[in-house]
Short mmCIF file of C-alpha atoms in Angstrom, two decimals:
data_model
loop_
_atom_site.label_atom_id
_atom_site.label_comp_id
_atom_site.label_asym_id
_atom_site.label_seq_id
_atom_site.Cartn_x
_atom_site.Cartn_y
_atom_site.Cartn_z
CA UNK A 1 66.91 65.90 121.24
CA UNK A 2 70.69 66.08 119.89
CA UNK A 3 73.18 63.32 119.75
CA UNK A 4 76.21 65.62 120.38
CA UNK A 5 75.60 68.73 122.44
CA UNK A 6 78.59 71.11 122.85
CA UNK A 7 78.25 73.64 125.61
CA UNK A 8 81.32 76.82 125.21
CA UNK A 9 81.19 78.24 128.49
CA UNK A 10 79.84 76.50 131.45
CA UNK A 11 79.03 79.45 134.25
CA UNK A 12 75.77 79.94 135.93
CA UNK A 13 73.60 78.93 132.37
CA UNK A 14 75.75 76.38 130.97
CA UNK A 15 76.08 74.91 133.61
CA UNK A 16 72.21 74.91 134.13
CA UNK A 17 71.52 73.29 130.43
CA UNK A 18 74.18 70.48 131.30
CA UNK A 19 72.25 69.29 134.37
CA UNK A 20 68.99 70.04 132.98
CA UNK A 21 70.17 68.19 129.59
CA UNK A 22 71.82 65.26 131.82
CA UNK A 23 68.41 64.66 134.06
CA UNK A 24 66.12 65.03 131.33
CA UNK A 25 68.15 63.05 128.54
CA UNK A 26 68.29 65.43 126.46
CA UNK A 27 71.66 65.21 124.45
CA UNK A 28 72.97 61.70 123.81
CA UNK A 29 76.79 63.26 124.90
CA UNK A 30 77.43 66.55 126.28
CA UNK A 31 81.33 67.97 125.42
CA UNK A 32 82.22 70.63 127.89
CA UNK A 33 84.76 73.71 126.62
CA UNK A 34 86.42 76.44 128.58
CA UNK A 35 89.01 78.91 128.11
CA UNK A 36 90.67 78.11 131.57
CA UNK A 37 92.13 74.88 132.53
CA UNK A 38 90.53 75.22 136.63
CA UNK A 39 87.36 76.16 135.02
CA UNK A 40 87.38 72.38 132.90
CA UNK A 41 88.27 70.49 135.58
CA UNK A 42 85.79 72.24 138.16
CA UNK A 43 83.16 70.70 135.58
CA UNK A 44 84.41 67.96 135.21
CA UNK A 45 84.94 67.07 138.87
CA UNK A 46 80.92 67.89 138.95
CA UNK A 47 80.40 65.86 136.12
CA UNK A 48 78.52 68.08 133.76
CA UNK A 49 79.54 66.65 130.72
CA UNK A 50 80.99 63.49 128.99
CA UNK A 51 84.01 65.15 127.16
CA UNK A 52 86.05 67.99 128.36
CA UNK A 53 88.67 70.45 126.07
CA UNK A 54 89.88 73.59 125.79
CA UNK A 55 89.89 73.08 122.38
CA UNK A 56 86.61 74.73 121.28
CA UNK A 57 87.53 73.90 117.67
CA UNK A 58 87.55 70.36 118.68
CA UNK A 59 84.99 70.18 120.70
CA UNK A 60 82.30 71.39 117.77
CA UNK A 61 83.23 68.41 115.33
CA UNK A 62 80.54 66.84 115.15
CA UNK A 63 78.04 68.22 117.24
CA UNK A 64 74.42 68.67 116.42
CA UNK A 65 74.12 71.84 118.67
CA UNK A 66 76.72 74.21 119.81
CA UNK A 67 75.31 76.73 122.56
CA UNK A 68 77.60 79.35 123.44
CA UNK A 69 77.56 80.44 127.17
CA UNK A 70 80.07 83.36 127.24
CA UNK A 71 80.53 86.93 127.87
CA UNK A 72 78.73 89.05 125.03
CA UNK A 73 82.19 90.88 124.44
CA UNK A 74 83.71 87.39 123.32
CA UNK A 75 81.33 85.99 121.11
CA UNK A 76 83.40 87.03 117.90
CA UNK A 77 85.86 85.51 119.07
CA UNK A 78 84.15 82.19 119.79
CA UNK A 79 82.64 82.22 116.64
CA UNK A 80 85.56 82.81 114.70
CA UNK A 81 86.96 79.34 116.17
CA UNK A 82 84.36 76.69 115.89
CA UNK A 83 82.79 78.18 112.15
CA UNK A 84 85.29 75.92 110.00
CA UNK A 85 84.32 73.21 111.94
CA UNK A 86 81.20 72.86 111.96
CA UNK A 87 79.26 70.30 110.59
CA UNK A 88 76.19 70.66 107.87
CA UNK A 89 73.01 71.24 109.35
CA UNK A 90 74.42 72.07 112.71
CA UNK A 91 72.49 74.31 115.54
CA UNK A 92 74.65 77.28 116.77
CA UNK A 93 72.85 79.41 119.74
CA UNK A 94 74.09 81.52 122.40
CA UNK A 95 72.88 82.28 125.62
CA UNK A 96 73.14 86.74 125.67
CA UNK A 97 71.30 88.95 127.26
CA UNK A 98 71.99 91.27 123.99
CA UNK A 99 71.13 89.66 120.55
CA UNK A 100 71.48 92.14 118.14
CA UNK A 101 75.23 92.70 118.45
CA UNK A 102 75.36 89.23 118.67
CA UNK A 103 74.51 88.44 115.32
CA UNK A 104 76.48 91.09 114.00
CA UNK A 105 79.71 89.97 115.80
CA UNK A 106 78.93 85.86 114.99
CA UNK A 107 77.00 85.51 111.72
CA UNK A 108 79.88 86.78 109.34
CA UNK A 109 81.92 83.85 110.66
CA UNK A 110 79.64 80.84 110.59
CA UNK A 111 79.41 78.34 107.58
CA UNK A 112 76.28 78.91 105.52
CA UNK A 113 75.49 74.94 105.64
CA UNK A 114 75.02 75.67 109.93
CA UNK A 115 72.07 77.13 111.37
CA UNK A 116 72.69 80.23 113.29
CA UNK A 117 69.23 80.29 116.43
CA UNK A 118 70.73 83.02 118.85
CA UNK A 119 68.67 82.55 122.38
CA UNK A 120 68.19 84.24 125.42
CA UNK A 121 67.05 82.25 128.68
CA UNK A 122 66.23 85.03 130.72
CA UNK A 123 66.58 83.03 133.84
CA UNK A 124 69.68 83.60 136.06
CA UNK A 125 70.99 84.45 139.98
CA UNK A 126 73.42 86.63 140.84
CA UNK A 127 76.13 83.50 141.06
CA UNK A 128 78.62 82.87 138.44
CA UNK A 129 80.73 79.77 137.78
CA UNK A 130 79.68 76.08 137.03
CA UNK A 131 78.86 75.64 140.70
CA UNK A 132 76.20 78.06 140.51
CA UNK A 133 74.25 76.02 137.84
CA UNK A 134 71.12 73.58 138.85
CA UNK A 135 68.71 71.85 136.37
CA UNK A 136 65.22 73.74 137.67
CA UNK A 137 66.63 77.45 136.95
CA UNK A 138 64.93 77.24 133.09
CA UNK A 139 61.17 76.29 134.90
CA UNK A 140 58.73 78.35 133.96
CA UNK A 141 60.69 80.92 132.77
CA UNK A 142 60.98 83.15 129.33
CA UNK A 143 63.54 81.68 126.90
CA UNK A 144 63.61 84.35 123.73
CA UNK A 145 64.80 83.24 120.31
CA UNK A 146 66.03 85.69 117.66
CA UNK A 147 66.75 83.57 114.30
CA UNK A 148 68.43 86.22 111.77
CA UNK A 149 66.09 86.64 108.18
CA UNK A 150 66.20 83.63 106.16
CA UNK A 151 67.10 80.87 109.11
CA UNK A 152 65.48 78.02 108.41
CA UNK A 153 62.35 77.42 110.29
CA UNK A 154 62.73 73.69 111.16
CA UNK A 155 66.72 74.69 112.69
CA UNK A 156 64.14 77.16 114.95
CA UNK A 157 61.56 75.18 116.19
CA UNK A 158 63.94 72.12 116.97
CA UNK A 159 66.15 74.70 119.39
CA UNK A 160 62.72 75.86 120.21
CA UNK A 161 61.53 72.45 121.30
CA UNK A 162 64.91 71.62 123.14
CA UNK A 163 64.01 74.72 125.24
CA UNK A 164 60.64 73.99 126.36
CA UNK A 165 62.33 70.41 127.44
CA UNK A 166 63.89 72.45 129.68
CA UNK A 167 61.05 74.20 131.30
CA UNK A 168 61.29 77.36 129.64
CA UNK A 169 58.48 78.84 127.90
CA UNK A 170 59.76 80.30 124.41
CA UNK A 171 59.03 83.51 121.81
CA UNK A 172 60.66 84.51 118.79
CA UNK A 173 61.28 88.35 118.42
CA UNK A 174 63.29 90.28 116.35
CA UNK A 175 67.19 91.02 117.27
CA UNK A 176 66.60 94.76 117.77
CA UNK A 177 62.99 94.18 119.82
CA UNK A 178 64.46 92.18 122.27
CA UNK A 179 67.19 94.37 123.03
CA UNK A 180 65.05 97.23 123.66
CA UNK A 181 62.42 94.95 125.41
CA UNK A 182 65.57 93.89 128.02
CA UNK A 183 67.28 97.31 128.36
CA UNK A 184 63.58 98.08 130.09
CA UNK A 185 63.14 95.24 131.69
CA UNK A 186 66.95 93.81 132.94
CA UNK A 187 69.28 96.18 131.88
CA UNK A 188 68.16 99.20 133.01
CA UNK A 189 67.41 97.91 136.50
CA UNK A 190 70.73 95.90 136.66
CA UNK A 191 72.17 99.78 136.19
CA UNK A 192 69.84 101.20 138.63
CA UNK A 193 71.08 98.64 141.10
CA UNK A 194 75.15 98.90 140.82
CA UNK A 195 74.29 102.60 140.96
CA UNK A 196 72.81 103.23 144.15
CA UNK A 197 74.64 100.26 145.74
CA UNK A 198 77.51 102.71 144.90
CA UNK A 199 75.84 105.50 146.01
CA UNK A 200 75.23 103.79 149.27
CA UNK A 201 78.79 102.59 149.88
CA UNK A 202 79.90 106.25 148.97
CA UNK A 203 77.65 108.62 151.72
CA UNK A 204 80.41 110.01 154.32
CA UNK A 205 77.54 110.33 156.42
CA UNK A 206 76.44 106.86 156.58
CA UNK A 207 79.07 104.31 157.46
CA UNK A 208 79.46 100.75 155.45
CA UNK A 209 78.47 99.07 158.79
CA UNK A 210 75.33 100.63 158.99
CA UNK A 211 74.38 100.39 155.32
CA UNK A 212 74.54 96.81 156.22
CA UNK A 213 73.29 96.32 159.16
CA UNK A 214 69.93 98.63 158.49
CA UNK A 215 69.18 97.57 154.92
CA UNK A 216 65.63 97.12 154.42
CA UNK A 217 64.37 94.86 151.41
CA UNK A 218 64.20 97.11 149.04
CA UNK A 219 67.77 97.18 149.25
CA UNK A 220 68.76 93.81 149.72
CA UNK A 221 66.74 93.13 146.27
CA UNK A 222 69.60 96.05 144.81
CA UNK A 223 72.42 94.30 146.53
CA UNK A 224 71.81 91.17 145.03
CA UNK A 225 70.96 92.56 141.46
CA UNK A 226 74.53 94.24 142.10
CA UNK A 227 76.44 91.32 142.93
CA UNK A 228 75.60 89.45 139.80
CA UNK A 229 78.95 89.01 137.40
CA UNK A 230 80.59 92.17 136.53
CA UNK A 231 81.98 90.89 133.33
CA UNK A 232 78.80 89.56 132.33
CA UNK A 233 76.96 93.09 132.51
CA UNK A 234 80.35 95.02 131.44
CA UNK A 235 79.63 93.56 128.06
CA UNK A 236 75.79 94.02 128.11
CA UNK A 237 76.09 97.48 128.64
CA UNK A 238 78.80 98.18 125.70
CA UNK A 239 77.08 96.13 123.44
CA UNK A 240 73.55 97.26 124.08
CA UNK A 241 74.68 100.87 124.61
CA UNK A 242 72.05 102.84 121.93
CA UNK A 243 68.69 100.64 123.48
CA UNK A 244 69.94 101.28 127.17
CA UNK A 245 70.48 104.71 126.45
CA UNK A 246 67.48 105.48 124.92
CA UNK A 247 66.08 103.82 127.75
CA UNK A 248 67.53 105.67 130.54
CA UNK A 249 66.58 108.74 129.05
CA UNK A 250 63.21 107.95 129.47
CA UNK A 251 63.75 106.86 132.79
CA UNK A 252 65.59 110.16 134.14
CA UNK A 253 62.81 112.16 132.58
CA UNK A 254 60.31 110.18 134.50
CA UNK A 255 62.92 110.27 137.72
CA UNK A 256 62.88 113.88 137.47
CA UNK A 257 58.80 114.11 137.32
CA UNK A 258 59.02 111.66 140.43
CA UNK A 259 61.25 114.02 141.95
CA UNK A 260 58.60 117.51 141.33
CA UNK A 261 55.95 115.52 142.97
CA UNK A 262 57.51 114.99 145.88
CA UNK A 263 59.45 118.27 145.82
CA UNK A 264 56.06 120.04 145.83
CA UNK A 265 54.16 118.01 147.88
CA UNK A 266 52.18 116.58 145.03
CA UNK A 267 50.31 113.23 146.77
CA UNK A 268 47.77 112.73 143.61
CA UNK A 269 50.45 111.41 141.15
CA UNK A 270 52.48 109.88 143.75
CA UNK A 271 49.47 107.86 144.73
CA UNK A 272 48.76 107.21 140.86
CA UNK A 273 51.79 106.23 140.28
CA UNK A 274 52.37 103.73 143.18
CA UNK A 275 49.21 102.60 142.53
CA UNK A 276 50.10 101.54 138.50
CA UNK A 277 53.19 100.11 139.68
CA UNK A 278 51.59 97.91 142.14
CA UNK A 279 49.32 96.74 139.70
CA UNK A 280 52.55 95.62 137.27
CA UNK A 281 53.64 94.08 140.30
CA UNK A 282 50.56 91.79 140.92
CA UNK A 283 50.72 90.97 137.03
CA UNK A 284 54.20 89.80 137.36
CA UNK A 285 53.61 87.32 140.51
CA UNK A 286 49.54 86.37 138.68
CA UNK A 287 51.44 85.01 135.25
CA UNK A 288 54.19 82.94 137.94
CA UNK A 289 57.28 85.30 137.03
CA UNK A 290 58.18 85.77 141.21
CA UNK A 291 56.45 84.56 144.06
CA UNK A 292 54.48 86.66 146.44
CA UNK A 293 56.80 84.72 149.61
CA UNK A 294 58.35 87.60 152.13
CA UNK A 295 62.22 87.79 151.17
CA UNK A 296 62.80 86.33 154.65
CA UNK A 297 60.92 83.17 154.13
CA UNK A 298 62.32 82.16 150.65
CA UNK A 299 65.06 79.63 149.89
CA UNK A 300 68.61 80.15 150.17
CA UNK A 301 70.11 82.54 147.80
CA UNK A 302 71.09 80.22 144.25
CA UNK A 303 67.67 78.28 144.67
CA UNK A 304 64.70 78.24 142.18
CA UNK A 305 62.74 80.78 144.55
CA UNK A 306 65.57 83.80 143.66
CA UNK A 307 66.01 83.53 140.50
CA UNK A 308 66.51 86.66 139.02
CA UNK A 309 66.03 87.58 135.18
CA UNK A 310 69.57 87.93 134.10
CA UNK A 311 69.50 89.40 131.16
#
């Protein structure tokens, strides 16, 4: 689908779209580019890619697609360095669970002859590094494209067909939809999670050892949301900051309703409520987004069966 494919960044998704790219034959050559030195040679010891640098100015030249897999917080940075060299007609895409600062911190610095697709797979586990990657983590889930006004439409459906060859299923949105879309659906939860994980591990009257030894699925989920990377969801979190707030004021308003029924004994919303939540829940496991499988009886932890949306 591209004769040169240039992945910046090859963590958990990178990683993923190199294997998934290599099985499939989807990229003629793939050219690998970190920051670190360990980082390259990890990859290239796995063999994720044909060319390796930590030039990312070099490793652009002539690619057809550039996707880049970093930290929200750096993409300015990233795009600052591969713009001048980027070839006419070029794809540039990122991977971010936020879009909208995205394309504020990128767009100024790409060439108007490249076409700027900005993507979100929202696929992901809570491991982080190009071990964590494997080819089926883009199956059947949601990849969400954002093109700015005025990209052109065939630049949008090509990135859009390389990421149903994946596995994912796709939808364009706008920049500032999606991020209030995924401060309700990931980012919000992703907070919820690193918050009472730190609540737990702060009680003085419940020891660590107990808090692990007792935890009951509900918490396991929030342990694993909790351990994804804390860079990662730094960045999210500063750069979606007005959507996730909004968001979690809704959410404490409805937290504090939650807490009056139960305060005053109130089992009729209670019972409503559970009862419309459950109901989301079946919805989410009837369209294929999670499987219905006890937490005890799914694969190991990194596997297609706990994938996690990542935001």
């Amino acid at each position: 689908m591209f004769g040169r494919l240039t992945l910046i960044g090859i963590g958990l998704i990178g990683g993923s779209i190199a294997r998934v790219a290599r099985r499939d034959g989807l990229a003629g050559e793939i050219v690998v580019s970190t920051r670190r030195q360990e980082t390259l040679d990890r990859a290239a010891e796995l063999g994720l890619g044909d060319r390796y640098t930590t030039d990312m100015a070099a490793a652009v030249e002539g690619a057809d697609c550039v996707i880049v897999s970093v930290p929200v917080g750096a993409s300015e940075a990233v795009a600052q360095a591969i713009g001048p060299h980027l070839k006419p007609g070029a794809i540039v895409s990122d991977v971010g669970s936020v879009k909208a600062d995205v394309v504020r911190q990128m767009a100024p610095h790409l060439p108007a002859h490249a076409h700027f697709v900005p993507a979100h797979p929202v696929a992901g586990t809570e491991h982080s590094g190009p071990d964590a990657g494997f080819a089926e983590l883009f199956h059947n889930r949601w990849c969400i494209l954002t093109p700015p006004p005025g990209t052109d439409p065939a630049a949008v459906e090509h990135l859009a067909a390389f990421w149903r060859a994946t596995g994912s299923k796709v939808e364009t949105m706008t920049p500032e939809h999606h991020d209030m879309v995924l401060a309700i659906t990931s980012h919000i939860p992703h907070l919820i999670a690193y918050n009472i994980v730190g609540t737990a591990a702060h009680l003085e009257q419940v020891t660590a050892s107990e808090v692990i030894k007792f935890s009951a699925g509900g918490f396991r989920d929030f342990t694993r949301i909790a351990a994804s990377d804390p860079t990662m969801w730094r960045d999210v979190f500063l750069h979606n900051k007005e959507a996730v707030i909004e968001m979690l004021g809704r959410f404490i308003e409805d937290l504090f309703a939650l807490q009056r029924a139960v305060r005053f004994s109130d089992g009729d919303a209670l019972f409503e409520l559970f009862t419309k939540t459950r109901a989301i829940r079946r919805g989410i496991i009837d369209v294929g987004q999670d499987t219905a499988a006890p937490d005890f009886g799914r694969a190991s932890a990194g596997g297609p069966a706990e994938i996690l949306a990542k935001g």
